[in-house]
GROMACS .gro file of C-alpha atoms in nm:
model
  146
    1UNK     CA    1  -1.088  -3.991   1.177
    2UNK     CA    2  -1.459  -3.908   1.116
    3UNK     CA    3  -1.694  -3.845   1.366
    4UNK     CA    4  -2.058  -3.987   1.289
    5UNK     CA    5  -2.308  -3.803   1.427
    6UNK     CA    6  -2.358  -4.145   1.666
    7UNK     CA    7  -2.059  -4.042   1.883
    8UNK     CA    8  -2.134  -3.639   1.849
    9UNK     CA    9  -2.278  -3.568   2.190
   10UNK     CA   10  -2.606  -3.367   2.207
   11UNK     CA   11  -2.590  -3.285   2.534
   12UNK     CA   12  -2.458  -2.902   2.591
   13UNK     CA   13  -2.257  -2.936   2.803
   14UNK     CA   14  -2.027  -3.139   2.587
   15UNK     CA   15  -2.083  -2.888   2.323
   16UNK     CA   16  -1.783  -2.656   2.244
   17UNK     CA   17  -1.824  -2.313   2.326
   18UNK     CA   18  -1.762  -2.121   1.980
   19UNK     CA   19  -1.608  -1.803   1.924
   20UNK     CA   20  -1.688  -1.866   1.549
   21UNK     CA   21  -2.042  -1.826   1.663
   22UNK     CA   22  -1.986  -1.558   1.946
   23UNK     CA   23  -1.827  -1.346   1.656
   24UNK     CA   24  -2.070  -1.391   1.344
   25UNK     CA   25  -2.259  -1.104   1.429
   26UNK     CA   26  -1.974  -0.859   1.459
   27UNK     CA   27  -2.025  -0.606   1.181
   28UNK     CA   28  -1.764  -0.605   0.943
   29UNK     CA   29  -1.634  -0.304   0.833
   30UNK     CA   30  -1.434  -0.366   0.600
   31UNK     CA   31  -1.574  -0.252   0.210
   32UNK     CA   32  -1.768  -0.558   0.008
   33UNK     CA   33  -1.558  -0.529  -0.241
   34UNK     CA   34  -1.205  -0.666  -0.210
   35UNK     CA   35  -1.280  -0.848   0.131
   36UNK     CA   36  -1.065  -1.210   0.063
   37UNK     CA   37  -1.061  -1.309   0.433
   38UNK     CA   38  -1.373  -1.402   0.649
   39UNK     CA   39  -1.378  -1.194   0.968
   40UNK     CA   40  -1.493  -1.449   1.202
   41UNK     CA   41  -1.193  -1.604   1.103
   42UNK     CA   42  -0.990  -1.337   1.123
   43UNK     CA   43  -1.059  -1.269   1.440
   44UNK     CA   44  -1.021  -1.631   1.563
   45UNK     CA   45  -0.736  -1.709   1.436
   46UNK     CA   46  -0.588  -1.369   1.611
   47UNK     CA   47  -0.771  -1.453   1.926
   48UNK     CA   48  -0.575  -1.798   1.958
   49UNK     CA   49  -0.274  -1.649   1.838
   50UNK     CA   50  -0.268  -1.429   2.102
   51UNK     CA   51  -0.364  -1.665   2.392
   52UNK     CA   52  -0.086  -1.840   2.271
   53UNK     CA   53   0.162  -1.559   2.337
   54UNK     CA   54   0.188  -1.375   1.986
   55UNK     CA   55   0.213  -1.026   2.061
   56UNK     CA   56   0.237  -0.839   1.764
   57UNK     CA   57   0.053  -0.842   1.369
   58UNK     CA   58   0.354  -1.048   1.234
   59UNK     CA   59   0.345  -1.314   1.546
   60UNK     CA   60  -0.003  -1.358   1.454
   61UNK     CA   61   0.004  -1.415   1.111
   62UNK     CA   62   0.323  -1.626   1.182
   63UNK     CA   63   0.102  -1.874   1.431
   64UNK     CA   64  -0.114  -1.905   1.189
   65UNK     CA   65   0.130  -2.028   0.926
   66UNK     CA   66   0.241  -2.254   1.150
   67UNK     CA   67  -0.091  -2.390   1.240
   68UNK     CA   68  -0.265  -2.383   0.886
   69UNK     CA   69  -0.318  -2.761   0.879
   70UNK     CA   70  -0.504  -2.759   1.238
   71UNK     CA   71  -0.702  -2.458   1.133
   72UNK     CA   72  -0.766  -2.605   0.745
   73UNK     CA   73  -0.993  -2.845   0.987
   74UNK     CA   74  -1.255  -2.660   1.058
   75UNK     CA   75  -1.188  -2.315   0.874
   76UNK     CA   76  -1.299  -2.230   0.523
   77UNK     CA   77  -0.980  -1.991   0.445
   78UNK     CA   78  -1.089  -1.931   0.184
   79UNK     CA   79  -0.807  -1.646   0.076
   80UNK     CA   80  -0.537  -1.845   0.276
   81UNK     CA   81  -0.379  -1.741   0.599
   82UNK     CA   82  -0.422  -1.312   0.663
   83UNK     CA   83  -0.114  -1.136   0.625
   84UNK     CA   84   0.017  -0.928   0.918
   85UNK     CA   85  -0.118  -0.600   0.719
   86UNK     CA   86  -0.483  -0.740   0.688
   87UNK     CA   87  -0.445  -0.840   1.072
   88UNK     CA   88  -0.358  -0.520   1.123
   89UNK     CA   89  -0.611  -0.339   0.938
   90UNK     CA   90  -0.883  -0.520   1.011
   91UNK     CA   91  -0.893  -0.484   1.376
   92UNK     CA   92  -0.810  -0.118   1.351
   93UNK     CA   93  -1.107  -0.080   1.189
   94UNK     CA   94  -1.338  -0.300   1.397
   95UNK     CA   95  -1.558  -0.135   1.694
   96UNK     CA   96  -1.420  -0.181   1.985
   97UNK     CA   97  -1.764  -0.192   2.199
   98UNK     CA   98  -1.912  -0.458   1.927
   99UNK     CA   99  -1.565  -0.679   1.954
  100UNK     CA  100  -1.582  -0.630   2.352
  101UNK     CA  101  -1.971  -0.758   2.362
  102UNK     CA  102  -1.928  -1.019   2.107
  103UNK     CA  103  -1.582  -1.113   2.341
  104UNK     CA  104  -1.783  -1.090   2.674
  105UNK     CA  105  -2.049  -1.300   2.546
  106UNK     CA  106  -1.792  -1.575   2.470
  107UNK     CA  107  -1.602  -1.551   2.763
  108UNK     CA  108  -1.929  -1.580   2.951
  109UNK     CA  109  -2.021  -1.863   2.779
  110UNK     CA  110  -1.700  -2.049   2.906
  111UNK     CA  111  -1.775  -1.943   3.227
  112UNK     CA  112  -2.109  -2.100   3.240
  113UNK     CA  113  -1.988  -2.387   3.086
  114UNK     CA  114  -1.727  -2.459   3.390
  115UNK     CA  115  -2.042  -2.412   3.610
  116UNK     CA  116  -1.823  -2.077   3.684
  117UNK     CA  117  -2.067  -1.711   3.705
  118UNK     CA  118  -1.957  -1.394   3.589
  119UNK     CA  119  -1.933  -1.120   3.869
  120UNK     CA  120  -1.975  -0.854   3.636
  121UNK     CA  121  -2.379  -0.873   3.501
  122UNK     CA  122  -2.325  -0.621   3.185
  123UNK     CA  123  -1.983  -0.602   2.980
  124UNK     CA  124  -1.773  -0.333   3.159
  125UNK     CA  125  -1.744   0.051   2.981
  126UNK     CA  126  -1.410   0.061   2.761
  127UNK     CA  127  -1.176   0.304   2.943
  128UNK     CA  128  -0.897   0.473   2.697
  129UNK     CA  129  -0.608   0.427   2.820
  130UNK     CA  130  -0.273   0.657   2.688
  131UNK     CA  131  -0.030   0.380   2.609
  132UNK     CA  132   0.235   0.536   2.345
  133UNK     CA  133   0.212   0.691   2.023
  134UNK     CA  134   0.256   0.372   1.784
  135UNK     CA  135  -0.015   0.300   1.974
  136UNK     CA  136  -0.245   0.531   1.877
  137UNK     CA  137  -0.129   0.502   1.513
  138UNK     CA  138  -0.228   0.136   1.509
  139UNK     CA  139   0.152   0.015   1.390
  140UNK     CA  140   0.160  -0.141   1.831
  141UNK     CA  141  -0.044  -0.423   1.951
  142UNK     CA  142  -0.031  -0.411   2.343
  143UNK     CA  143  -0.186  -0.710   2.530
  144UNK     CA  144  -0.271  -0.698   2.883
  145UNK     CA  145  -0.354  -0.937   3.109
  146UNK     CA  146  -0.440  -0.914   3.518
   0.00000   0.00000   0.00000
């Protein structure tokens, strides 16, 4: 199915909120050289991975295996799916302020979009919190929701 731009709505609120776009100004810290794998979509396909329940590098990399014609739709990939080890890698090396702003901003933006307001006006402080030594090493991912 193709979708002319006749039945593409231009009114914003029937615009999708994008985490490709929420995320394109995260700085990538990864080395020019050698980098295979776009970060945005790196980072989305981890960030739907985990929403669906993956909790771990390999789960990740496993959902998106599993969902590589769905995300061939509107992702370039153009080095294929990650593996767990450049999931992994990457976000141990990301900021973890720049991620939580470039996060905030999207979640905000679905907020707003539901008609819903934020009760927080500026992303909250990161707070380290002592979970376990793999942990620390990077070789754990820990999700946490409230």
């Amino acid at each position: 199915m193709t979708v002319s731009s006749e039945t593409t709505s231009t009114d914003p609120t029937h615009r999708p909120v994008s985490i490709l776009e929420h995320f394109a100004d995260l700085p990538d810290p990864r080395r020019e050289q050698g980098r295979i794998h776009r970060l945005d979509e790196i980072v989305f396909i981890a960030t739907c991975a985990v929403l669906c329940g993956a909790d771990s590098w390999e789960q990740i990399a496993d959902y998106a295996h599993s969902k590589l014609d769905w995300l061939k739709t509107f992702l370039a990939l153009p080095g294929g799916v990650p593996s767990h080890d450049t999931f992994r890698r990457v976000f141990c090396l990301l900021d973890p302020l720049a991620f939580q702003k470039c996060f905030y901003a999207w979640i905000t933006a679905l907020m707003r979009r539901q008609g819903l307001t934020s009760v927080a006006t500026d992303p909250p402080g990161l707070r380290p919190i002592a979970i376990d030594g793999k942990a620390q090493r990077g070789s754990a991912l820990h999700v946490v929701s409230a």
